[in-house]
Amino acid sequence: MRTLPLITAAALLVGAAPAKKLLTPTDIVAAAPASAWKTIPADDLLVMDLAKGGRIVIQLAPAFAPIHVANIKALAHGSYWAGASVYRLQDNYVAQWGQNESDKPWPAGVVAKPPAEYTRSLKGLTITPLGSPDPYAPGAGFADGWPVAYAPKGGWADLAHCYGSVGVGRDLSPDTGTGGELYAVIGQAPRQLDRNIALVGRVIDGIGRLSALPRGTGDLGFYTDKVQNVPIASVRLASQMPAGERPSYEYMDTRSASFARYLHVRANRHDDFYVRPAGGVDLCNVQVPVRRKG
């Protein structure tokens, strides 16, 4: 009886086709064509420069809170935030800035008592579903580049409180806030705030500068001494800046094929680091890609 030659695993691989590279979300973003990106209008970019250096850029969401956003634009044009500061840093929660209950008068055009823009109609929105259950609403997904929760039967949609989301500080209801006091989420997504407060945008650049500031030691993270406040040099719309100095950004179109692939891979990670794909993903863990132009 003849003895068959020993064939090693390495020998079996000789001539075999190379293993297909498993794509990561970063790969998909890098390969997305120009048609998959949308430019953010300069009038929807709020640029906040800190007095000691550092810039925070906020994309505004007029389609979700039109009156509050119009207020914010009027406040920027009226230089309302001159002398303002970051005065609250609550760990794993929010950074808050503004005039901190100042009696400074509102600039022209500010609506002092806006309606409660906590939800909007589903009409006019094209939503790319998340594909995973959401504990805070019947549905969740993405519309016009924003993470949204929604109710098909109720006919409403709202922006979700995710890391970097920017909302309007307010007193107890029925107060809705004007937009003069703003906060950004710097911790675990506080989704319990959804439909309870007006979200007006998100930080698309510089969130690390806010989240790295010293935590306040007073109740709710307020600084107990004004000397701890972080002074703000200016808050402007990019449209107010000279053309050559304006920052410009674009976001991935959430109706594009590239975003569909990105969303699928975020929920089903098969690349080298992952042992077991989750098969689902949280709404706030699918950060819509945003990049600076130029």
Coordinates of C-alpha atoms in Angstrom, one line a residue:
M1 CA 0.0 0.0 0.0
R2 CA 1.4 3.3 -1.1
T3 CA 1.8 6.1 1.5
L4 CA 0.3 9.4 0.4
P5 CA 2.6 12.4 0.6
L6 CA 2.0 14.7 3.6
I7 CA 0.4 18.0 2.4
T8 CA 0.8 20.9 4.7
A9 CA -1.7 23.7 5.2
A10 CA 0.8 26.1 3.7
A11 CA 1.0 24.0 0.6
L12 CA -2.7 23.9 0.2
L13 CA -2.8 27.7 0.2
V14 CA -0.3 28.0 -2.6
G15 CA -2.1 29.3 -5.6
A16 CA -5.2 30.0 -3.6
A17 CA -7.0 33.4 -4.2
P18 CA -6.1 36.0 -1.6
A19 CA -8.6 36.4 1.2
K20 CA -11.1 39.2 0.5
K21 CA -10.5 42.2 2.7
L22 CA -13.4 42.9 5.0
L23 CA -14.3 46.6 4.9
T24 CA -14.4 48.8 7.9
P25 CA -16.6 51.9 8.2
T26 CA -13.5 54.0 7.6
D27 CA -12.8 52.2 4.3
I28 CA -16.4 53.0 3.2
V29 CA -16.1 56.7 4.1
A30 CA -12.7 57.0 2.3
A31 CA -14.1 55.4 -0.9
A32 CA -17.4 57.4 -1.0
P33 CA -17.6 59.3 -4.2
A34 CA -18.1 63.1 -4.3
S35 CA -21.8 62.5 -5.2
A36 CA -22.3 60.9 -1.7
W37 CA -21.5 64.2 0.1
K38 CA -23.5 67.3 0.7
T39 CA -22.1 70.7 1.6
I40 CA -23.4 72.4 4.7
P41 CA -24.5 76.0 4.0
A42 CA -22.3 78.7 5.5
D43 CA -25.4 80.2 7.1
D44 CA -26.0 76.9 9.0
L45 CA -22.6 76.8 10.6
L46 CA -22.2 78.5 14.0
V47 CA -18.5 79.2 14.8
M48 CA -17.5 79.7 18.4
D49 CA -14.0 80.7 19.2
L50 CA -12.7 80.4 22.8
A51 CA -10.7 83.4 24.2
K52 CA -7.8 81.2 25.1
G53 CA -7.7 79.4 21.8
G54 CA -9.8 76.6 20.3
R55 CA -12.7 76.6 17.9
I56 CA -16.0 74.8 18.1
V57 CA -18.1 74.5 14.9
I58 CA -21.8 73.7 15.2
Q59 CA -24.1 72.6 12.3
L60 CA -27.5 74.1 12.9
A61 CA -30.7 72.2 12.1
P62 CA -33.4 74.7 10.9
A63 CA -35.6 71.8 9.5
F64 CA -36.2 70.6 13.0
A65 CA -36.3 73.8 15.2
P66 CA -36.8 76.6 12.7
I67 CA -37.8 79.4 15.2
H68 CA -35.0 78.5 17.7
V69 CA -32.5 78.4 14.9
A70 CA -33.7 81.7 13.6
N71 CA -33.2 83.1 17.1
I72 CA -29.6 81.8 17.2
K73 CA -28.9 83.4 13.9
A74 CA -30.3 86.7 15.1
L75 CA -28.3 86.4 18.3
A76 CA -25.1 85.9 16.3
H77 CA -25.9 88.9 14.0
G78 CA -26.6 91.0 17.1
S79 CA -23.3 90.0 18.9
Y80 CA -25.4 88.7 21.8
W81 CA -22.6 86.4 23.0
A82 CA -20.0 89.1 23.4
G83 CA -18.6 88.5 26.9
A84 CA -20.3 85.1 27.2
S85 CA -18.6 82.1 28.6
V86 CA -18.8 78.3 29.2
Y87 CA -20.0 78.2 32.7
R88 CA -21.1 74.6 33.3
L89 CA -19.4 71.3 32.7
Q90 CA -21.2 68.3 34.2
D91 CA -19.3 65.1 33.9
N92 CA -20.7 62.6 31.4
Y93 CA -23.5 65.0 30.5
V94 CA -23.2 68.5 29.1
A95 CA -21.1 71.6 28.5
Q96 CA -23.2 74.7 28.7
W97 CA -22.5 78.3 27.6
G98 CA -24.1 81.7 27.2
Q99 CA -24.7 84.8 29.3
N100 CA -25.9 82.7 32.3
E101 CA -29.1 84.4 33.3
S102 CA -27.8 87.9 32.3
D103 CA -30.3 90.8 31.8
K104 CA -28.7 91.6 28.4
P105 CA -31.5 92.6 26.0
W106 CA -32.3 90.4 23.0
P107 CA -31.2 91.7 19.6
A108 CA -33.8 92.6 17.0
G109 CA -35.6 89.6 15.5
V110 CA -35.4 87.3 18.5
V111 CA -38.6 85.5 19.5
A112 CA -38.6 85.7 23.3
K113 CA -41.1 82.8 23.8
P114 CA -40.7 80.3 20.9
P115 CA -43.0 77.3 20.6
A116 CA -41.9 73.9 22.0
E117 CA -40.0 72.7 18.9
Y118 CA -39.3 69.3 20.4
T119 CA -40.8 67.3 17.5
R120 CA -41.7 68.0 13.9
S121 CA -44.0 66.4 11.4
L122 CA -42.8 63.4 9.5
K123 CA -44.1 65.0 6.3
G124 CA -41.3 66.0 4.1
L125 CA -38.7 63.7 5.7
T126 CA -37.1 60.8 3.8
I127 CA -35.8 58.5 6.5
T128 CA -33.2 55.8 6.1
P129 CA -34.2 53.3 8.9
L130 CA -31.6 52.3 11.4
G131 CA -32.6 48.6 11.1
S132 CA -32.3 48.0 14.8
P133 CA -34.8 48.5 17.6
D134 CA -34.8 51.9 19.5
P135 CA -35.9 52.0 23.1
Y136 CA -37.1 55.6 22.9
A137 CA -39.4 55.6 19.9
P138 CA -41.2 53.2 17.5
G139 CA -38.6 53.9 14.8
A140 CA -35.1 55.3 14.4
G141 CA -33.0 56.2 11.5
F142 CA -31.4 59.1 9.6
A143 CA -32.9 62.0 7.7
D144 CA -31.0 64.7 5.8
G145 CA -27.8 63.7 7.7
W146 CA -29.4 63.8 11.2
P147 CA -30.1 60.9 13.6
V148 CA -33.8 60.9 14.3
A149 CA -36.4 59.0 16.3
Y150 CA -39.9 58.8 14.8
A151 CA -43.4 57.4 15.1
P152 CA -45.0 56.4 11.8
K153 CA -48.5 56.3 13.4
G154 CA -48.0 59.4 15.4
G155 CA -46.6 61.3 12.4
W156 CA -43.8 62.9 14.4
A157 CA -40.0 62.9 14.3
D158 CA -37.3 64.4 16.6
L159 CA -33.6 64.8 16.7
A160 CA -31.9 62.4 19.0
H161 CA -29.7 63.4 21.9
C162 CA -26.4 61.9 20.8
Y163 CA -22.8 62.8 21.7
G164 CA -22.1 66.3 20.4
S165 CA -25.8 67.2 20.0
V166 CA -26.5 70.9 20.8
G167 CA -29.7 71.9 22.6
V168 CA -31.4 75.0 24.1
G169 CA -31.2 75.5 27.8
R170 CA -34.5 76.3 29.4
D171 CA -36.3 76.7 32.7
L172 CA -39.2 74.5 33.8
S173 CA -42.1 74.1 31.3
P174 CA -43.8 76.0 29.7
D175 CA -40.5 77.8 29.2
T176 CA -38.8 76.7 26.0
G177 CA -35.6 78.7 26.0
T178 CA -34.7 81.3 23.3
G179 CA -31.3 79.9 22.2
G180 CA -29.2 82.3 24.2
E181 CA -28.1 79.5 26.5
L182 CA -26.9 76.4 24.7
Y183 CA -25.4 73.1 25.7
A184 CA -23.6 70.3 24.0
V185 CA -23.7 66.6 25.0
I186 CA -20.3 65.5 26.2
G187 CA -21.1 62.1 27.6
Q188 CA -23.3 59.0 27.2
A189 CA -26.3 59.9 25.0
P190 CA -29.0 61.3 27.3
R191 CA -31.9 60.1 25.1
Q192 CA -34.4 60.7 28.0
L193 CA -34.2 64.3 27.0
D194 CA -35.6 63.6 23.5
R195 CA -39.0 65.4 23.0
N196 CA -38.4 67.4 26.1
I197 CA -36.1 70.1 24.9
A198 CA -35.3 71.8 21.6
L199 CA -32.3 70.4 19.8
V200 CA -30.9 72.9 17.3
G201 CA -27.8 71.1 15.9
R202 CA -24.6 69.3 16.6
V203 CA -20.9 70.0 17.1
I204 CA -19.1 68.8 14.0
D205 CA -15.6 70.1 14.9
G206 CA -14.1 70.8 18.3
I207 CA -16.2 68.7 20.7
G208 CA -13.0 67.5 22.3
R209 CA -12.2 71.1 23.3
L210 CA -15.5 71.2 25.2
S211 CA -15.3 67.8 26.7
A212 CA -11.8 68.3 28.0
L213 CA -12.6 71.4 30.0
P214 CA -12.4 71.1 33.8
R215 CA -15.6 69.7 35.5
G216 CA -17.7 72.1 37.5
T217 CA -17.8 71.3 41.2
G218 CA -21.2 73.0 41.9
D219 CA -24.6 71.4 41.6
L220 CA -25.3 70.1 38.1
G221 CA -21.7 70.9 37.1
F222 CA -21.9 74.7 37.4
Y223 CA -18.6 76.5 38.1
T224 CA -18.8 77.8 41.7
D225 CA -16.5 80.7 41.0
K226 CA -16.8 83.0 37.9
V227 CA -13.0 82.9 37.6
Q228 CA -13.5 79.3 36.5
N229 CA -15.7 80.3 33.6
V230 CA -14.1 79.7 30.2
P231 CA -14.4 83.0 28.2
I232 CA -15.7 83.0 24.7
A233 CA -14.0 85.4 22.2
S234 CA -16.8 85.3 19.5
V235 CA -19.8 83.4 18.2
R236 CA -20.5 84.0 14.5
L237 CA -22.2 82.3 11.6
A238 CA -19.7 81.2 9.0
S239 CA -21.7 83.4 6.6
Q240 CA -20.6 86.5 8.7
M241 CA -17.0 85.7 8.2
P242 CA -14.8 86.9 5.2
A243 CA -15.1 84.3 2.4
G244 CA -11.4 83.4 2.7
E245 CA -11.7 82.6 6.4
R246 CA -14.9 80.6 6.4
P247 CA -14.7 77.0 7.4
S248 CA -16.5 74.7 5.1
Y249 CA -17.8 71.1 5.8
E250 CA -19.8 68.4 4.1
Y251 CA -21.7 65.4 5.5
M252 CA -22.5 62.1 3.9
D253 CA -25.9 62.0 2.3
T254 CA -27.9 59.5 4.4
R255 CA -29.9 58.5 1.3
S256 CA -26.7 57.5 -0.6
A257 CA -25.5 54.0 -1.4
S258 CA -22.3 54.8 0.5
F259 CA -24.2 55.5 3.7
A260 CA -26.3 52.4 3.3
R261 CA -23.1 50.3 3.2
Y262 CA -21.6 52.4 6.1
L263 CA -24.7 51.7 8.2
H264 CA -24.7 48.0 7.4
V265 CA -21.1 47.6 8.4
R266 CA -21.5 49.6 11.6
A267 CA -24.1 47.1 12.6
N268 CA -22.2 44.0 11.4
R269 CA -18.5 44.4 12.1
H270 CA -16.5 41.5 10.5
D271 CA -13.1 43.2 10.2
D272 CA -10.1 41.8 12.0
F273 CA -10.7 43.2 15.5
Y274 CA -14.2 41.8 15.9
V275 CA -14.7 38.3 17.2
R276 CA -18.5 38.4 17.1
P277 CA -20.6 40.9 15.0
A278 CA -23.3 42.5 17.0
G279 CA -26.0 42.3 14.3
G280 CA -27.4 45.6 15.4
V281 CA -26.3 49.1 16.4
D282 CA -27.5 52.0 18.6
L283 CA -28.7 55.1 16.8
C284 CA -26.1 57.3 18.4
N285 CA -23.3 54.9 17.6
V286 CA -23.7 55.5 13.9
Q287 CA -22.1 58.9 13.6
V288 CA -23.0 60.4 10.3
P289 CA -19.6 61.1 8.6
V290 CA -18.7 64.8 8.4
R291 CA -15.5 66.1 6.9
R292 CA -13.9 69.5 6.3
K293 CA -13.8 70.7 2.7
G294 CA -10.5 71.9 1.2

